[in-house]
CSV table of C-alpha atoms in Angstrom, one decimal:
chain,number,residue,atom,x,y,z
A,1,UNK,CA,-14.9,-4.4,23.6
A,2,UNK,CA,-11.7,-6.6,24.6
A,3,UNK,CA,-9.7,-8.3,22.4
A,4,UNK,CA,-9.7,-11.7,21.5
A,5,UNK,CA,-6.0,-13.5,20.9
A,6,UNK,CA,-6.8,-17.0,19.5
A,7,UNK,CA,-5.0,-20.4,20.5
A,8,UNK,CA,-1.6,-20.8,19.5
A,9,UNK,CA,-0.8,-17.1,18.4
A,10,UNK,CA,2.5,-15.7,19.7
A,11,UNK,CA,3.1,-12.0,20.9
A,12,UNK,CA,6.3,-10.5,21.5
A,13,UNK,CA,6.8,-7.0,22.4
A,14,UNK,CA,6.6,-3.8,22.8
A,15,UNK,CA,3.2,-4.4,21.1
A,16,UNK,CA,0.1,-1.7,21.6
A,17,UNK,CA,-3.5,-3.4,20.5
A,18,UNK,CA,-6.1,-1.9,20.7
A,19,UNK,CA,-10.0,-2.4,21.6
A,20,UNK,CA,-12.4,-4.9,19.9
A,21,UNK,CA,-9.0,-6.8,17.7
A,22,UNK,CA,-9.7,-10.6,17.0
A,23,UNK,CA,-6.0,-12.2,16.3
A,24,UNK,CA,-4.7,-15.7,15.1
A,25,UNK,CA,-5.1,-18.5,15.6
A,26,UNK,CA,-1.4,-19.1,14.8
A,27,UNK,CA,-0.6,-15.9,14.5
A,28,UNK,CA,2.7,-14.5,15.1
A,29,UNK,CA,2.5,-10.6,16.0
A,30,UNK,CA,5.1,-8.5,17.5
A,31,UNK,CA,8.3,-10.4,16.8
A,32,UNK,CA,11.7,-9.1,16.1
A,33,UNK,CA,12.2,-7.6,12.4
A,34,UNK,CA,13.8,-9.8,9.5
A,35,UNK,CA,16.7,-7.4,9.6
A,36,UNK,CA,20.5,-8.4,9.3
A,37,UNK,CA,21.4,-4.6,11.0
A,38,UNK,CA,19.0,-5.1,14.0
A,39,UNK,CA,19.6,-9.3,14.3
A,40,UNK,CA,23.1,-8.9,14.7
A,41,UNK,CA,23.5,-6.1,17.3
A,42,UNK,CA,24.3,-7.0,20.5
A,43,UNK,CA,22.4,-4.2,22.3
A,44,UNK,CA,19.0,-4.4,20.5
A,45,UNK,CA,17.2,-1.1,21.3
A,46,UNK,CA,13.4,-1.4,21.9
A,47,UNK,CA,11.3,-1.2,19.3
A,48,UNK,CA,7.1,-0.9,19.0
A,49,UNK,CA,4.0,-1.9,16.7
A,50,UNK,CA,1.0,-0.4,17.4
A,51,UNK,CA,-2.3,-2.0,16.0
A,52,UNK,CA,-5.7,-0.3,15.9
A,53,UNK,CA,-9.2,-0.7,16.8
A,54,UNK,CA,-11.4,-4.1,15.4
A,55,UNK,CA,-8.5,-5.1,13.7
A,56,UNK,CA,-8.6,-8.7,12.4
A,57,UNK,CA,-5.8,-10.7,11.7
A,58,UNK,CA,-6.0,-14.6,10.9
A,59,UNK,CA,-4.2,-17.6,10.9
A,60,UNK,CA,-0.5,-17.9,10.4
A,61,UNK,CA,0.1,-14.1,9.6
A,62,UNK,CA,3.1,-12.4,10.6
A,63,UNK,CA,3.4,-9.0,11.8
A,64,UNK,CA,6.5,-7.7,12.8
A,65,UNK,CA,8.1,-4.9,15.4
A,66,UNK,CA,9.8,-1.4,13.8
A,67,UNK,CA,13.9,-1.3,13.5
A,68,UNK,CA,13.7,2.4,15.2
A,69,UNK,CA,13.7,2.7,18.8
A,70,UNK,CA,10.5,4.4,20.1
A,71,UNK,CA,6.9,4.1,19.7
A,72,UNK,CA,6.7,7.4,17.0
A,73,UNK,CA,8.6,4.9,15.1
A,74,UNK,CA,6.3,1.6,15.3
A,75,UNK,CA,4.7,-1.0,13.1
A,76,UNK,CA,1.6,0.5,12.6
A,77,UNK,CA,-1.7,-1.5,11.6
A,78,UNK,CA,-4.7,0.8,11.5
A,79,UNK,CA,-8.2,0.7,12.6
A,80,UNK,CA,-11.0,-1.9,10.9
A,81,UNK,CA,-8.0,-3.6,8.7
A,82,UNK,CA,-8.8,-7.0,7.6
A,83,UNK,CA,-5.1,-9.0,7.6
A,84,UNK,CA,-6.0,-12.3,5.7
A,85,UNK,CA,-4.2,-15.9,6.3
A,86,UNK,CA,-0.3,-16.3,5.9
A,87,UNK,CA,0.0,-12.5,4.9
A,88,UNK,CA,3.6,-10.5,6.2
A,89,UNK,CA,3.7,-6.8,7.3
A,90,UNK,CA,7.6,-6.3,7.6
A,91,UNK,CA,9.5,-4.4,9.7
A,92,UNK,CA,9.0,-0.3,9.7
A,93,UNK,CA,5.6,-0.9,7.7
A,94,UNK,CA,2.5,2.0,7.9
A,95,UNK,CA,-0.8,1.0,7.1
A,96,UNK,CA,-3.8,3.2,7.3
A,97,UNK,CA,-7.4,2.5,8.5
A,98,UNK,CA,-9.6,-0.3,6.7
A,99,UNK,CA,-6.8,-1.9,4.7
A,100,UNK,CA,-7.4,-5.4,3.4
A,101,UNK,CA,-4.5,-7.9,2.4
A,102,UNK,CA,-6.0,-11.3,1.0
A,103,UNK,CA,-4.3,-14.2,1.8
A,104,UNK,CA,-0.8,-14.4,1.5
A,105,UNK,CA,-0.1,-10.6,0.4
A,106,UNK,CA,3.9,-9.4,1.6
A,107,UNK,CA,5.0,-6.2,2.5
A,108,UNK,CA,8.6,-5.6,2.3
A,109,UNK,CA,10.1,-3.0,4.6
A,110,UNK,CA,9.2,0.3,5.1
A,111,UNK,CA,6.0,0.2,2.5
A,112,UNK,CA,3.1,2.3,3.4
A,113,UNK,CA,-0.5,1.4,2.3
A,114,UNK,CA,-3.3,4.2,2.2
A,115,UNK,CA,-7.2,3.7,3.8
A,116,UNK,CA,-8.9,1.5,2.4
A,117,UNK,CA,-6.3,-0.3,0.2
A,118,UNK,CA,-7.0,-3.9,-1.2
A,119,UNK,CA,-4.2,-5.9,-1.8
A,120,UNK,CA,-5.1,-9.3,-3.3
A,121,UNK,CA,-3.8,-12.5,-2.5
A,122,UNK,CA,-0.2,-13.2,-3.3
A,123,UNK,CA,1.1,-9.8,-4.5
A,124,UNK,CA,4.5,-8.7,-3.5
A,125,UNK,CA,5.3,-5.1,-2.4
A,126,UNK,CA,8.9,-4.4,-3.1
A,127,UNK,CA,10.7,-2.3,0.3
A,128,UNK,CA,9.5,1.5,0.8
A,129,UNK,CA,6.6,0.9,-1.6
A,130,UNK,CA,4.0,3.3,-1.6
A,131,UNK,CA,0.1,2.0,-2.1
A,132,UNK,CA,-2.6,5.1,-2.0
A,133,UNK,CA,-5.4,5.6,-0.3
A,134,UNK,CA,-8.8,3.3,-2.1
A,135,UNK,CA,-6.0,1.6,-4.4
A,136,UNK,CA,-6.4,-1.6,-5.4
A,137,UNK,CA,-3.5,-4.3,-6.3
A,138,UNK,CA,-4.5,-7.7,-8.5
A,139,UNK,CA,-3.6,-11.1,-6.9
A,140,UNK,CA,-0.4,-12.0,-7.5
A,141,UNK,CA,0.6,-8.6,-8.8
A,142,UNK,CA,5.1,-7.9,-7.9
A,143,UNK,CA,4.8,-4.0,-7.2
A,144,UNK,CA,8.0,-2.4,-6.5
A,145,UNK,CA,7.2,1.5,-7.1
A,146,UNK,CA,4.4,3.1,-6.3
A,147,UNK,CA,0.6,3.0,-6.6
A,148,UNK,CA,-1.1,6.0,-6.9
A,149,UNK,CA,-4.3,6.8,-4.9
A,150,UNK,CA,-7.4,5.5,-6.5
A,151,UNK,CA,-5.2,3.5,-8.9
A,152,UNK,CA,-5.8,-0.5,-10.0
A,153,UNK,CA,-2.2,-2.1,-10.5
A,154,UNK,CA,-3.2,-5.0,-12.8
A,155,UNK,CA,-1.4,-7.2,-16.0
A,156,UNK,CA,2.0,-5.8,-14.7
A,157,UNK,CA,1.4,-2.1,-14.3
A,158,UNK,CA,-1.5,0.1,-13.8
A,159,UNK,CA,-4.5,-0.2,-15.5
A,160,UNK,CA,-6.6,2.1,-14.6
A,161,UNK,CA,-8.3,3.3,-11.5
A,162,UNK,CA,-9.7,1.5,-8.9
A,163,UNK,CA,-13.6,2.1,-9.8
A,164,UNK,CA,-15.8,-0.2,-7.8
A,165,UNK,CA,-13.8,0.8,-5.2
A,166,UNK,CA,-14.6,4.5,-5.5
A,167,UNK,CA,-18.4,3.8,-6.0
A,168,UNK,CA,-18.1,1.6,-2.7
A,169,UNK,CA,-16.6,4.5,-0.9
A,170,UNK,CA,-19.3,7.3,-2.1
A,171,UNK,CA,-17.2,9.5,-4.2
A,172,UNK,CA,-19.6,11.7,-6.2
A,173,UNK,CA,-19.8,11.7,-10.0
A,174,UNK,CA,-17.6,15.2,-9.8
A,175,UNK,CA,-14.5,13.4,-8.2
A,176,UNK,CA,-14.8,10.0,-9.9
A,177,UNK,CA,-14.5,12.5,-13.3
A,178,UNK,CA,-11.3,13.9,-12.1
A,179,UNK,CA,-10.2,10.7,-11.2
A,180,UNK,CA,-10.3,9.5,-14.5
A,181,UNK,CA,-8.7,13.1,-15.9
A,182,UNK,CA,-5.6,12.1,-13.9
A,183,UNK,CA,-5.3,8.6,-15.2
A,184,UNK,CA,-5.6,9.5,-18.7
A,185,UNK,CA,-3.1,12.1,-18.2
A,186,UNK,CA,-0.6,8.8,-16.6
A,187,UNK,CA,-1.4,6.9,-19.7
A,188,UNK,CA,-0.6,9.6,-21.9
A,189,UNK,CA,2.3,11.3,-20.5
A,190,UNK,CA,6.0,9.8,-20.5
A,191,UNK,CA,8.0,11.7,-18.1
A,192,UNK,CA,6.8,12.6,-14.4
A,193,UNK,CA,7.8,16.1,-15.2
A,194,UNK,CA,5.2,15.8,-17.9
A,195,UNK,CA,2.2,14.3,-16.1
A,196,UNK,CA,2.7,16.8,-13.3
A,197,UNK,CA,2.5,19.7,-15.9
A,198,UNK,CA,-0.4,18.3,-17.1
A,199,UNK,CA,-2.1,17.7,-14.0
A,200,UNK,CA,-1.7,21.0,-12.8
A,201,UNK,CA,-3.6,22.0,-16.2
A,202,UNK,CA,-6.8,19.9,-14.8
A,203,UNK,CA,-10.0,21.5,-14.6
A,204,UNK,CA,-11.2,21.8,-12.2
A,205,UNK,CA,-9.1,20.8,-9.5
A,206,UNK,CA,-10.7,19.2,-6.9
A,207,UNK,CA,-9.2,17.1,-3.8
A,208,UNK,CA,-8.4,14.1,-5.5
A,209,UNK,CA,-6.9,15.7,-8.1
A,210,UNK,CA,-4.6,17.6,-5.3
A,211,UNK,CA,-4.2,14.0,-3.8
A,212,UNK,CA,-3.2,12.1,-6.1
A,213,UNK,CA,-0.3,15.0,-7.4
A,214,UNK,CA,0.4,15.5,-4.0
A,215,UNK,CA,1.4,11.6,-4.2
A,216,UNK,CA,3.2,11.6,-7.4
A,217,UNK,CA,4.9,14.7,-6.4
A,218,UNK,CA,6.6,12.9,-3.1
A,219,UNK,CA,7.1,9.8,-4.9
A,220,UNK,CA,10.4,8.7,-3.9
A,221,UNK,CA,10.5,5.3,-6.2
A,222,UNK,CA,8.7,6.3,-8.8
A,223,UNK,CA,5.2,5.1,-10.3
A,224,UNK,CA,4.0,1.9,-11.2
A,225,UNK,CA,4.1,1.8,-15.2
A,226,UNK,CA,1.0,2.3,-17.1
A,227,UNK,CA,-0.8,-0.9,-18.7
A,228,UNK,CA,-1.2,1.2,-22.1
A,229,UNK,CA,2.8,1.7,-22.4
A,230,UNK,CA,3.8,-1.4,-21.2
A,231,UNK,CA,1.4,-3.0,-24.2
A,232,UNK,CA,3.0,0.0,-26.6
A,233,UNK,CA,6.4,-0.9,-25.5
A,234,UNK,CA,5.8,-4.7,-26.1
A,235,UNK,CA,3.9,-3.9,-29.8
A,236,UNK,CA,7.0,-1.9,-30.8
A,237,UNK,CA,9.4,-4.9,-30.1
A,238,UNK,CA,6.6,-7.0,-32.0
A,239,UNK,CA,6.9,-5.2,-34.8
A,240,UNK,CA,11.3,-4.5,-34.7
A,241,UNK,CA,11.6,-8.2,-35.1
């Protein structure tokens, strides 16, 4: 199926789209980065984003080229992602397949967003953000570190996981179970050093259990704080005064 560019949308280049994508209208897709480094240089080297199949993105959403030179180093927008009204990828952003940002959701640079993500409306994804695969982000929600895979960031930090999410998707009852081994072990443990231990003493382990230490393990910014400790942390303060 070809694509379908609405009235009034503007596309710069070196874009790639792909088959069956409805865009705009008013959208604004391909344009140069909101970087000072790549703004100012006189020889601007040519830069790529790359969006996927059945893509949809609506009205006055922006969408925005890589800062690296070559298309291995592109924008990328997946397949089947759903890019709501007035929402911003930034420069250098991945996202996977079947991501869904509500209206008015922002990526800072370099963040990369996992299948079937949902970001709601108005949250704020501080630069190089990580957001796993089926993770789930509350409307209006600031996230600057990372969200684990499966996870729920919600009331400031992470709640929980993201479970009508992973009923949605078809995860069986064994894998949901270890999903909820993993997040008790985040509420409970301090240190990363600790809640990697105590992962790895999970039984059994299945993929997502591998997953989601795989993901805290290559965290770079660290995670998103548990709900539980934030409230712990608040109640002791309570309680010193």
């Amino acid at each position: 199926a070809e694509s379908v560019i609405a009235s009034h949308t503007v596309i710069n280049g070196p874009t790639v789209i792909g088959a069956g994508c409805k865009i705009g209208p008013a959208a604004y897709v391909g344009l140069d980065p909101q970087h000072l480094d790549f703004l100012t240089r006189p020889d601007k080297p040519v830069t790529w984003l790359t969006i996927g199949d059945r893509t949809i993105i609506r009205e006055m959403a922006s969408v925005h080229r890589a800062t690296r030179p070559g298309i291995e180093n592109a924008t990328r927008v997946g397949n089947d992602c759903l890019l709501m009204g007035a929402i911003h990828v930034a420069h250098d952003c991945v996202l996977g397949d079947r991501v869904i940002m509500a209206n008015g959701a922002l990526l800072g640079g370099h963040c990369q967003i996992g299948d079937r993500a949902f970001l709601g409306g108005g949250c704020t994804m501080h630069q190089f953000a990580r957001i796993g695969r089926l993770a789930l982000v509350g409307g209006n929600e600031p996230v600057s570190r990372d969200v684990p895979p499966f996870g729920a960031a919600r009331y400031g930090g992470l709640k929980g996981y993201n479970a009508i999410g992973c009923r949605r998707a078809g995860l069986s009852r064994e894998a949901i179970a270890s999903i909820r081994k993993v997040f008790y072990c985040i509420h409970t443990n301090r240190t990363t050093q600790g809640l990697i231990a105590a992962i790895r003493q999970l039984e059994p382990q299945t993929d997502q259990t591998r997953e989601l230490l795989d993901f805290l393990q290559n965290s770079k910014r660290g995670m998103h704080p548990s709900v539980r400790f934030l409230n712990y942390l608040n109640q002791s303060e309570s309680d010193s005064e």
